[in-house]
PDB file of C-alpha atoms in Angstrom:
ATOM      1  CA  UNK A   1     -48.254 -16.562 -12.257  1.00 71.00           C
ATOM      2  CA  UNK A   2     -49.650 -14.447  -9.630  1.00 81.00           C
ATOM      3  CA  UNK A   3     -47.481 -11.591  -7.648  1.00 81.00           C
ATOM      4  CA  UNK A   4     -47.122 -13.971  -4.690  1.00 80.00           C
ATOM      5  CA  UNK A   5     -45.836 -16.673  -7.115  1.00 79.00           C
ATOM      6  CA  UNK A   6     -43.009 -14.467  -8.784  1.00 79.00           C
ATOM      7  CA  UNK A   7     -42.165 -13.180  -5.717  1.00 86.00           C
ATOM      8  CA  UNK A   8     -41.023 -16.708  -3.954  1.00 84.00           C
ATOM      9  CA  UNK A   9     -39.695 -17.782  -7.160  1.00 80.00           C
ATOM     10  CA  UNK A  10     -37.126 -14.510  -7.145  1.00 83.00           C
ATOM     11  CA  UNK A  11     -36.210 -15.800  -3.515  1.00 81.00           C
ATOM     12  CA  UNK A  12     -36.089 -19.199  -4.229  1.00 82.00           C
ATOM     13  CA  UNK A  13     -33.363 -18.094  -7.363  1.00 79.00           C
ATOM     14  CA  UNK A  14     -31.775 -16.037  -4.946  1.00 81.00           C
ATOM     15  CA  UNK A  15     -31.079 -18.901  -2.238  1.00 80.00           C
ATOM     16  CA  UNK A  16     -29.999 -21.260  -4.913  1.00 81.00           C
ATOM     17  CA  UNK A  17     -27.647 -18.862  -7.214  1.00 82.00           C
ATOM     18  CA  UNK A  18     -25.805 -17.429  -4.107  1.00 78.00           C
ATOM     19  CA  UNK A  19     -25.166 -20.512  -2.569  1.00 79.00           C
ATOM     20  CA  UNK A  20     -21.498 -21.325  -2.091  1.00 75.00           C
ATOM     21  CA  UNK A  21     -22.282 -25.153  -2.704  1.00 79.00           C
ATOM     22  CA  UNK A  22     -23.719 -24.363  -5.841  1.00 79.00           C
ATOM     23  CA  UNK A  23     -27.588 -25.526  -7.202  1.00 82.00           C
ATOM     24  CA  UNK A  24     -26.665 -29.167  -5.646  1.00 82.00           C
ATOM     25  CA  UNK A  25     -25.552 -27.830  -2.598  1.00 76.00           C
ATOM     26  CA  UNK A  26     -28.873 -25.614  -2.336  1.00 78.00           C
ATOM     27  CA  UNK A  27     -31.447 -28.286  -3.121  1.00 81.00           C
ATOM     28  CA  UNK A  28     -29.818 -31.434  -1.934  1.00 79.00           C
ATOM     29  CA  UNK A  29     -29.729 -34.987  -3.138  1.00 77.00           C
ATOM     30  CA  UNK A  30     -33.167 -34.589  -5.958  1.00 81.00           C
ATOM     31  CA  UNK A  31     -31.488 -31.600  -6.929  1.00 80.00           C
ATOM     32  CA  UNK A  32     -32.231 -31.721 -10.711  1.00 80.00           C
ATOM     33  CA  UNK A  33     -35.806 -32.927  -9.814  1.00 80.00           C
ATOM     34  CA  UNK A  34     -36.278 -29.992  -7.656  1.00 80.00           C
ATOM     35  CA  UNK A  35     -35.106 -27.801 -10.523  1.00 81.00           C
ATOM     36  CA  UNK A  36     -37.075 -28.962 -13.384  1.00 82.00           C
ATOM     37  CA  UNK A  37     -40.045 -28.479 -11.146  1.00 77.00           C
ATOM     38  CA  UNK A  38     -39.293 -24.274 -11.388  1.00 77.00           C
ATOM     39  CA  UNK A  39     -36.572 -24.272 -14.371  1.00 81.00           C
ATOM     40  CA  UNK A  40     -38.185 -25.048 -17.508  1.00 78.00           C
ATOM     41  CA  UNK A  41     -35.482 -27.830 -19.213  1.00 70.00           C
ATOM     42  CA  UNK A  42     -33.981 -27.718 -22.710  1.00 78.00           C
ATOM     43  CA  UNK A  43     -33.024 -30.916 -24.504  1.00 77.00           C
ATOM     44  CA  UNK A  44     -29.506 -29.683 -24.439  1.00 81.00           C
ATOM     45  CA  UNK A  45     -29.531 -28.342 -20.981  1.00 84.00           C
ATOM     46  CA  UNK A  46     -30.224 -29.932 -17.855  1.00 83.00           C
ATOM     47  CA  UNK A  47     -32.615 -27.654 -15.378  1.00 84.00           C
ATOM     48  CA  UNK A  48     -29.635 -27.944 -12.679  1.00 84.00           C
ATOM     49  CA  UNK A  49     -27.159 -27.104 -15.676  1.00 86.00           C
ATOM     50  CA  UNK A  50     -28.931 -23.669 -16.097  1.00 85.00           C
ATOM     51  CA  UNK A  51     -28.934 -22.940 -13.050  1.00 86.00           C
ATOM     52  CA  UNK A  52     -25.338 -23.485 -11.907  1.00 87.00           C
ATOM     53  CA  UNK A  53     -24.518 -21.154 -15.213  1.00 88.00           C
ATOM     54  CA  UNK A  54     -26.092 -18.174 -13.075  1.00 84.00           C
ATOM     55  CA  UNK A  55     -24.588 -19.414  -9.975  1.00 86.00           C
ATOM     56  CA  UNK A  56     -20.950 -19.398 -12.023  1.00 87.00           C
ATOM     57  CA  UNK A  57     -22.101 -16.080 -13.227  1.00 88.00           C
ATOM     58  CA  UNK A  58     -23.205 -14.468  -9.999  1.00 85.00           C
ATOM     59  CA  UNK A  59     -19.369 -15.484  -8.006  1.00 84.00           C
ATOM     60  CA  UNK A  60     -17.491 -14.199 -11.232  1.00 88.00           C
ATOM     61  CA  UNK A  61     -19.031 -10.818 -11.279  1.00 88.00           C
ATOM     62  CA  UNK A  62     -19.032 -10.767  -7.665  1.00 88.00           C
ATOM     63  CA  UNK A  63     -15.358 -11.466  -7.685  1.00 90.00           C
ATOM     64  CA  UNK A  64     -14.247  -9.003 -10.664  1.00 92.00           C
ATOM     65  CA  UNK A  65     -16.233  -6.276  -8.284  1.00 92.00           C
ATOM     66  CA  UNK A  66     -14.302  -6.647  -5.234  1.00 94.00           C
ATOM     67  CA  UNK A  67     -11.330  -7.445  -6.880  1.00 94.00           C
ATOM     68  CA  UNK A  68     -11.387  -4.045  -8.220  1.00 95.00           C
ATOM     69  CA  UNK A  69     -12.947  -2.032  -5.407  1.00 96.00           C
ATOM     70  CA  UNK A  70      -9.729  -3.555  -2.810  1.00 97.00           C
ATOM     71  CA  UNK A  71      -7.036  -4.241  -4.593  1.00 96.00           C
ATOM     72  CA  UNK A  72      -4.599  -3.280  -1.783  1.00 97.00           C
ATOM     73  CA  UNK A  73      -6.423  -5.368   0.650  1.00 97.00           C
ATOM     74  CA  UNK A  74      -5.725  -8.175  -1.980  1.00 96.00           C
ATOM     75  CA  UNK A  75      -2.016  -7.994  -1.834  1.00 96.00           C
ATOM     76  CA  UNK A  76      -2.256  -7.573   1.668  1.00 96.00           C
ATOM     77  CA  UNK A  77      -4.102 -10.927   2.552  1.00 95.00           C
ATOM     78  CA  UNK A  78      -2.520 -12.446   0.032  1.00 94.00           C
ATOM     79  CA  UNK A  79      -4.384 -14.496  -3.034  1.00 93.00           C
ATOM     80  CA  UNK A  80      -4.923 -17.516  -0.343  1.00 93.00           C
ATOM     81  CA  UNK A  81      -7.135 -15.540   1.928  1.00 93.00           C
ATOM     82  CA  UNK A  82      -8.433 -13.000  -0.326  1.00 94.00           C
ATOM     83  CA  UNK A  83     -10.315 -15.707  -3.096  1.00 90.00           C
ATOM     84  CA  UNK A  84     -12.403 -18.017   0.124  1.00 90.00           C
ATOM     85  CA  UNK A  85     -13.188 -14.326   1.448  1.00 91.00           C
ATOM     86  CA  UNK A  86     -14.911 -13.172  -1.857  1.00 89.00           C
ATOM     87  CA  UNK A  87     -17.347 -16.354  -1.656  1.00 84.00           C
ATOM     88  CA  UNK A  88     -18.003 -16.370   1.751  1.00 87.00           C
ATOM     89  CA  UNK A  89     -18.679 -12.759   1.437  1.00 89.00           C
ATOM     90  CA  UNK A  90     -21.122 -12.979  -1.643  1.00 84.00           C
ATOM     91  CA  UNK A  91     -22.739 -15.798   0.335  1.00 80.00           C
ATOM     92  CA  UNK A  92     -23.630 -13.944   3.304  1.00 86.00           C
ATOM     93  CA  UNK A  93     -23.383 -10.784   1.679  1.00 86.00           C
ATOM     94  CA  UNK A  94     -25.796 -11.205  -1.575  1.00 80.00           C
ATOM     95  CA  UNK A  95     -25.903  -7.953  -3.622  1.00 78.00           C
ATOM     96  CA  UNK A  96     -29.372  -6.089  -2.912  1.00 75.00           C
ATOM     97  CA  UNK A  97     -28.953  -3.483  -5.165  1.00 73.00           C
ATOM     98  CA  UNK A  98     -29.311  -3.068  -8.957  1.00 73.00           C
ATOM     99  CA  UNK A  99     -25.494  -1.914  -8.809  1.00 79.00           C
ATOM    100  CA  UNK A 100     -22.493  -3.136  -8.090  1.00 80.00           C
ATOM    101  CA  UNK A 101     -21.284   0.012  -6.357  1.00 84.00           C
ATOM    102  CA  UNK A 102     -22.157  -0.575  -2.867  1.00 87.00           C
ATOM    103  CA  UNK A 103     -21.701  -4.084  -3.067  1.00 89.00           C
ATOM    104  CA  UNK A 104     -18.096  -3.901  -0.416  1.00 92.00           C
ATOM    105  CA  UNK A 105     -20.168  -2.495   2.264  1.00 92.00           C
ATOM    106  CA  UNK A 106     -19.241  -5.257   4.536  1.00 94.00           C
ATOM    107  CA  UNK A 107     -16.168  -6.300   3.394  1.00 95.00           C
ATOM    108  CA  UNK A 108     -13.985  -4.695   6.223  1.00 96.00           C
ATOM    109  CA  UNK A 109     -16.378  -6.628   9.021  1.00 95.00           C
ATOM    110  CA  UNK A 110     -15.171  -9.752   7.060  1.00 94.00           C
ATOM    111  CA  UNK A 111     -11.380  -8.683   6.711  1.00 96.00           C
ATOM    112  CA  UNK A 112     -11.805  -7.579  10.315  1.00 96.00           C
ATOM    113  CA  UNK A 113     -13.322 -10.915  11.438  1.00 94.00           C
ATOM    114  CA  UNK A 114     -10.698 -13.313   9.706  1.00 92.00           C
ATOM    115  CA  UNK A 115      -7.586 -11.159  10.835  1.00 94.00           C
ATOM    116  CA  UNK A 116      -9.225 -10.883  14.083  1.00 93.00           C
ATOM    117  CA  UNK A 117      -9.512  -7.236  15.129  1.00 93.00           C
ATOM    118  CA  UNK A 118     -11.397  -3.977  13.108  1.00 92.00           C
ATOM    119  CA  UNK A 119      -7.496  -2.317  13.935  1.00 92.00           C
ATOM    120  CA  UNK A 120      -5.466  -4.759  11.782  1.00 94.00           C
ATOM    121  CA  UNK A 121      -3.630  -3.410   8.627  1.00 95.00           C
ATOM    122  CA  UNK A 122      -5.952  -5.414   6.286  1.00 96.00           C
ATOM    123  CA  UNK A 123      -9.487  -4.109   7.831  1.00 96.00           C
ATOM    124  CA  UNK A 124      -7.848  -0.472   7.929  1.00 97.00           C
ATOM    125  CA  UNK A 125      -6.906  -1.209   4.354  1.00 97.00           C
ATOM    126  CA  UNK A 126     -10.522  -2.346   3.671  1.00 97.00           C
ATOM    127  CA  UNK A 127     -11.893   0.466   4.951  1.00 97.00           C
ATOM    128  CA  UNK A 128      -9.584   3.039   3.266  1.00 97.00           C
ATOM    129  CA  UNK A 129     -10.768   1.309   0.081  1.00 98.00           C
ATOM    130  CA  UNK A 130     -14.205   1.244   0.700  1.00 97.00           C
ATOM    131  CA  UNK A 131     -14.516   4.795   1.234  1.00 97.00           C
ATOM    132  CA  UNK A 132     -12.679   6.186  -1.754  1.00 97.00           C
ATOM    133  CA  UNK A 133     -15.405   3.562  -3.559  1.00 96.00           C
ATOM    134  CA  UNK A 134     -18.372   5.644  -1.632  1.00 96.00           C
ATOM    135  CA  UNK A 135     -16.488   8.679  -2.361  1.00 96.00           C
ATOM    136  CA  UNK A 136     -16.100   8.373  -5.697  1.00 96.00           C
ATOM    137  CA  UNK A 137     -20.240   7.344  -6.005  1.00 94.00           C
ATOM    138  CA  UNK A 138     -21.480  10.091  -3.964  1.00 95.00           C
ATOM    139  CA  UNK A 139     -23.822  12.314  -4.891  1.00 93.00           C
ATOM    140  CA  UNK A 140     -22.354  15.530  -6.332  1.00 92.00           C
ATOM    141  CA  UNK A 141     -22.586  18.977  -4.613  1.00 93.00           C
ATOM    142  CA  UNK A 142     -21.132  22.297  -5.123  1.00 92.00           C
ATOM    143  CA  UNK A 143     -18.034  23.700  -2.732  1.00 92.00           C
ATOM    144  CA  UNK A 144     -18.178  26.205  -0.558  1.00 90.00           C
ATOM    145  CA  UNK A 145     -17.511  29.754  -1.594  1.00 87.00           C
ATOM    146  CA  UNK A 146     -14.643  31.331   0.338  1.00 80.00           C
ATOM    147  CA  UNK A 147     -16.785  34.534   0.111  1.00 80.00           C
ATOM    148  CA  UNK A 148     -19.078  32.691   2.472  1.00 77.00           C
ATOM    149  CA  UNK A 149     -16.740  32.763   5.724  1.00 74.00           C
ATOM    150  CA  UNK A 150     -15.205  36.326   4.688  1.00 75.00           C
ATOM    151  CA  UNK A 151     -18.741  38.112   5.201  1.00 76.00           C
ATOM    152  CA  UNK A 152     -19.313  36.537   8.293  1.00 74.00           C
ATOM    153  CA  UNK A 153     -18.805  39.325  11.294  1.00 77.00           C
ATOM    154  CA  UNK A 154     -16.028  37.231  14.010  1.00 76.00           C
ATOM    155  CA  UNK A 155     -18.365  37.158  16.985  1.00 81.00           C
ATOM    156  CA  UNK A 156     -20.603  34.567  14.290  1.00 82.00           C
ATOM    157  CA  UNK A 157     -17.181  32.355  13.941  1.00 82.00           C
ATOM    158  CA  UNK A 158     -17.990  30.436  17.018  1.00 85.00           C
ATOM    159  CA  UNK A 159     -21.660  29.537  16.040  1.00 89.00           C
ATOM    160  CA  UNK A 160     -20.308  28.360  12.341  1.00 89.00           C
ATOM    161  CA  UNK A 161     -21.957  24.845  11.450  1.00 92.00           C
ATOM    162  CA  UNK A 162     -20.515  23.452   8.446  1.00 93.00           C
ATOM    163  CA  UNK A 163     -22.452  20.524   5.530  1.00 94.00           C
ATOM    164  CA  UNK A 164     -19.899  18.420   4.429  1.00 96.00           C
ATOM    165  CA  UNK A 165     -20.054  17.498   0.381  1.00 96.00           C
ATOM    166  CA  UNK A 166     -21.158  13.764   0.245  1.00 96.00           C
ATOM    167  CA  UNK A 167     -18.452  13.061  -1.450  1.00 97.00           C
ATOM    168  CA  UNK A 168     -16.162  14.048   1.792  1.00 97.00           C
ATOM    169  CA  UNK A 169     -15.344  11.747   4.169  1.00 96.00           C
ATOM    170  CA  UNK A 170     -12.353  10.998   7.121  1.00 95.00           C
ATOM    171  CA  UNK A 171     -10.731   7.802   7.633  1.00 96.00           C
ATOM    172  CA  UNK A 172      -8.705   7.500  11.191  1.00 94.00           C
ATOM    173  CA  UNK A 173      -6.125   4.244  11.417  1.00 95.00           C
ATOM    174  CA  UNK A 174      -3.775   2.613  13.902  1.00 95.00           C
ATOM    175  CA  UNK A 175      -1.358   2.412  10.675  1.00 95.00           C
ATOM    176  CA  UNK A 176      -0.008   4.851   7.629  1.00 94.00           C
ATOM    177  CA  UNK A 177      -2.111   3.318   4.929  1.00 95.00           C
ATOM    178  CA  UNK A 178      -1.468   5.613   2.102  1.00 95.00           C
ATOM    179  CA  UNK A 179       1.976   4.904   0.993  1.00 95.00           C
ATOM    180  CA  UNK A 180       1.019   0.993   0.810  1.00 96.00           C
ATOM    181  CA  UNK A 181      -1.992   1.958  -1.407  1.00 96.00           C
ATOM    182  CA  UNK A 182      -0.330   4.020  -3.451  1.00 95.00           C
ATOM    183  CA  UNK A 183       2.680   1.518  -4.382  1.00 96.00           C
ATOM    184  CA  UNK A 184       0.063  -0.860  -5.389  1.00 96.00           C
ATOM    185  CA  UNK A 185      -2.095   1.332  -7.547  1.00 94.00           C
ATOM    186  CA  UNK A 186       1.483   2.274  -9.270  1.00 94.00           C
ATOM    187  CA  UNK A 187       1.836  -1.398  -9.427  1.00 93.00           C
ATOM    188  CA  UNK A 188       4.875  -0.789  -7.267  1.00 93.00           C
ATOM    189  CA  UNK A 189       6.265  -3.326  -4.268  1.00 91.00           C
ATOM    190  CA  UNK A 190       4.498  -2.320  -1.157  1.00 90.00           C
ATOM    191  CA  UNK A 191       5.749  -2.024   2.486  1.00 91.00           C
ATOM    192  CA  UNK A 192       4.090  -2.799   5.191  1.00 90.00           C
ATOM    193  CA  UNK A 193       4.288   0.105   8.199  1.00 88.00           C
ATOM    194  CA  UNK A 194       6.427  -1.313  10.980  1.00 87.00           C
ATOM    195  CA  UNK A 195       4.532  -1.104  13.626  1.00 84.00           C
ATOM    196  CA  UNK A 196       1.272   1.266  14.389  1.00 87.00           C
ATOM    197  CA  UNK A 197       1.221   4.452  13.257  1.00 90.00           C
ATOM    198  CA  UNK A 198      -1.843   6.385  14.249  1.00 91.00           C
ATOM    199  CA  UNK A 199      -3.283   8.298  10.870  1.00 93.00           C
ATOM    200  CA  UNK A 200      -6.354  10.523   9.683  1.00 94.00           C
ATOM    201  CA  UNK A 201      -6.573  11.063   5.609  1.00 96.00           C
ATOM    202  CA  UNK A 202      -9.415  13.156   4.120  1.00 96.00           C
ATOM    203  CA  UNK A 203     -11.252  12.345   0.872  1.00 96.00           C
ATOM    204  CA  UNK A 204     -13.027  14.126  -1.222  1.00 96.00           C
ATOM    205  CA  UNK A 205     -14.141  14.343  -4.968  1.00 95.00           C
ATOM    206  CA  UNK A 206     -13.116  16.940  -7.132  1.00 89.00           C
ATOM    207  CA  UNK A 207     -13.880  17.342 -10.830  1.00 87.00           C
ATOM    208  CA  UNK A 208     -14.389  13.681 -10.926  1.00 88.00           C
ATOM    209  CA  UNK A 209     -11.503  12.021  -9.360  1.00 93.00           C
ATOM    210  CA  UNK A 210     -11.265  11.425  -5.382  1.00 95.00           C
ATOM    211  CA  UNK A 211      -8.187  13.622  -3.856  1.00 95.00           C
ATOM    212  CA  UNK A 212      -6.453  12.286  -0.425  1.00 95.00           C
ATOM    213  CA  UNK A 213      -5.083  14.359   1.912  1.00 96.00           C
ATOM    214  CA  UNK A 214      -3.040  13.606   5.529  1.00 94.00           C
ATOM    215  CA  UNK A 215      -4.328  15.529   8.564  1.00 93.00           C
ATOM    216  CA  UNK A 216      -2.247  16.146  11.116  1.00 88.00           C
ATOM    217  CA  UNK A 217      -2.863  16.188  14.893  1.00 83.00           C
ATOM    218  CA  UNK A 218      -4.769  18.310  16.237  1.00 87.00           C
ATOM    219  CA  UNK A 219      -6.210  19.554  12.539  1.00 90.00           C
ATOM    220  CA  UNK A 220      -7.457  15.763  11.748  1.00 90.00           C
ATOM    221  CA  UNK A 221      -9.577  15.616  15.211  1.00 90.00           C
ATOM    222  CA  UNK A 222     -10.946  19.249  14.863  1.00 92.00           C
ATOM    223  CA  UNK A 223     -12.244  18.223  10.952  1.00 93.00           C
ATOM    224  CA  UNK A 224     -13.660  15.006  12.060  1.00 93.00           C
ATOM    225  CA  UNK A 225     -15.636  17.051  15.394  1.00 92.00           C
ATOM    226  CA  UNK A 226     -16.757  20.023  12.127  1.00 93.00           C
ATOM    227  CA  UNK A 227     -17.694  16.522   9.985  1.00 94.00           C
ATOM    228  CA  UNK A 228     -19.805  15.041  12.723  1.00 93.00           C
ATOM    229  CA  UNK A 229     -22.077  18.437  13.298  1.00 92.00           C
ATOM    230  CA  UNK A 230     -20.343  20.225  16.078  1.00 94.00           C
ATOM    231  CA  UNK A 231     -19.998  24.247  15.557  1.00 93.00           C
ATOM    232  CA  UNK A 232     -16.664  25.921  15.356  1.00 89.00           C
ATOM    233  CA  UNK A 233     -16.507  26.950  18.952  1.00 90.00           C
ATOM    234  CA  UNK A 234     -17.977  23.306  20.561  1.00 91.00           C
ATOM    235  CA  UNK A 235     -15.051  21.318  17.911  1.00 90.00           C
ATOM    236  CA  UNK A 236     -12.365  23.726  19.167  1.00 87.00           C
ATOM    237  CA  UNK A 237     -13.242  23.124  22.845  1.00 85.00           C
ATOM    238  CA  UNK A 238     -11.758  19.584  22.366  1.00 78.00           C
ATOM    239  CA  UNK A 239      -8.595  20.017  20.606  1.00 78.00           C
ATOM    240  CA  UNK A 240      -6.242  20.441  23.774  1.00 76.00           C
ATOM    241  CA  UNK A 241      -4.104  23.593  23.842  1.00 76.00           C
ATOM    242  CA  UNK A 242      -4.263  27.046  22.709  1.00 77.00           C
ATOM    243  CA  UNK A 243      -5.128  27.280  18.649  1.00 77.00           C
ATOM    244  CA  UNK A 244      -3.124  29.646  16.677  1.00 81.00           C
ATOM    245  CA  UNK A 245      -5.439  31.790  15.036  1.00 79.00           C
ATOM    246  CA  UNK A 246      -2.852  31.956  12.109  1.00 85.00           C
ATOM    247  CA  UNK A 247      -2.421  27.702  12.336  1.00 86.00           C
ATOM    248  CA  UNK A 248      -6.674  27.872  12.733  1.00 85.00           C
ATOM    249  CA  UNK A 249      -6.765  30.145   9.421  1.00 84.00           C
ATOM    250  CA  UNK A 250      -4.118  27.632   7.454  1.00 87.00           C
ATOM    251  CA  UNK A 251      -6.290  24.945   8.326  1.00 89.00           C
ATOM    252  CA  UNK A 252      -9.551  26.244   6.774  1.00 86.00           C
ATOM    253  CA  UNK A 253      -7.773  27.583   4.009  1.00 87.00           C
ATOM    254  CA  UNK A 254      -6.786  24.157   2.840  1.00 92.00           C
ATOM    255  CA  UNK A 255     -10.089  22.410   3.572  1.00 93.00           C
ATOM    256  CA  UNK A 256     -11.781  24.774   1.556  1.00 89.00           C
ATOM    257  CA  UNK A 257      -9.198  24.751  -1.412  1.00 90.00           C
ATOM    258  CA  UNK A 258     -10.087  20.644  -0.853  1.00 94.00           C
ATOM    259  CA  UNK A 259     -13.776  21.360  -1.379  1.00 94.00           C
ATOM    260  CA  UNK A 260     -14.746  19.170   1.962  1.00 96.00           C
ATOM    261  CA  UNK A 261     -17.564  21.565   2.710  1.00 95.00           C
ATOM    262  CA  UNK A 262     -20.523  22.255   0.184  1.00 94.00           C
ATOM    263  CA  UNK A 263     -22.435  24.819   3.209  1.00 90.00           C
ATOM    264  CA  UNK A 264     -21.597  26.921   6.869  1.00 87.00           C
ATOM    265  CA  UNK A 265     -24.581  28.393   8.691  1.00 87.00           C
ATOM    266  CA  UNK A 266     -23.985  30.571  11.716  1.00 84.00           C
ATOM    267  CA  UNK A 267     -26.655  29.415  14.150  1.00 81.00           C
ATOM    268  CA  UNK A 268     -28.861  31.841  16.527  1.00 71.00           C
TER     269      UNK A 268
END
């Protein structure tokens, strides 16, 4: 079999295994003569039959893997919703990647589309999810060194760019998703928020578990500006108001104790 041959027989496996309507729904009415022309048959085992064993196989894992990356989303939707969203999502979501880990990539585009906005509890819930998954699988990196920012002269303050760790990232939401995530993990009954609640929570991983923190207004808006490249002085120039320098000080204090930054240049 030549390189050209294996390769369209991988994407012919693909399109039938991933197929909601199974190897009969992929190839059509000769579907077991279709099969047998690629799948050698056993005496015992019907071309098609093998086939629809990887195709059980492939919705099963795919299933136990969201299942576990959103199970808050789960209760959320509701077992109704939530099981037609895993196969429609494996179906035109196929996993490209050797692992399983960034498999939900999507999934809050999906949640988002059958709830009908990316602002609705469930997507926000989604997305929460998601990123404690990415979190938890990022690369590792050193924290910062508080000794960094207490050799720095003040006049550099302004020009400070900060790296992020990989592992650190800042999910904003029309509702308070925490407390509902939490009860579930505890395997707790879990509230929905009465009405929006606008919220910003920091993650970040720490000696191998992902930490969650709240961040108030203004301190949530300045971390995301710091997050998204901006120096010191251009992130401050946003937050409306006169900053504290005391408040300002508190601030950094904690998000270094959180180990959100692995790196702070001052630039020029």
């Amino acid at each position: 079999m030549s390189a050209g041959e294996y390769q369209s027989l991988l994407e012919w496996l693909e399109r039938v295994i991933v197929d909601p309507g199974g190897p009969e729904g992929a190839l059509g009415d000769d579907a077991e003569e279709v099969a047998s022309k690629r799948i050698a048959p056993r005496p015992d085992l019907p071309a098609i039959e093998r086939l629809a064993i990887y195709h059980r196989m492939y919705f099963v894992r795919i299933e136990d893997a969201l299942r576990d990356d959103f199970p808050a989303t789960l209760v959320a939707l509701g077992e109704e919703r939530f099981a037609p969203l895993i196969r429609r999502y494996a179906s035109e979501h196929p996993s490209r990647h050797p692992s399983l880990d960034r498999l939900g990539c999507h999934f809050e585009e999906l949640v988002a589309d059958v709830t009908g906005s990316r602002s609705s509890f469930e997507a926000e819930l989604a997305r929460l999810e998601w990123s404690l998954v990415e979190s938890f699988h990022a690369d590792e990196a050193p924290a910062l060194d508080p000794s960094t920012l207490s050799e720095l002269s003040p006049d550099a303050l302004p020009r400070l760019r900060f790296r992020p760790r990989p592992s650190t990232h800042v999910v904003a939401s029309e509702h308070r998703l925490e407390p509902y995530r939490a009860a579930v993990r505890r395997g707790q009954s879990a509230e929905r928020p009465i009405g929006p609640s606008p919220s910003r929570l920091v993650l970040t991983r720490l000696e191998g578990s992902v930490e969650l923190h709240e961040l108030p207004s203004p301190s949530g808006e300045l971390l995301e500006r710091l997050l998204e490249g901006a120096t010191l002085g251009e992130a401050i120039d946003v937050v409306p108001g006169e900053l504290d320098p005391q408040t300002l000080f508190g601030w950094f204090r904690d998000w270094v104790i959180w180990g959100l930054f692995e790196g702070a240049e001052a630039e020029g």
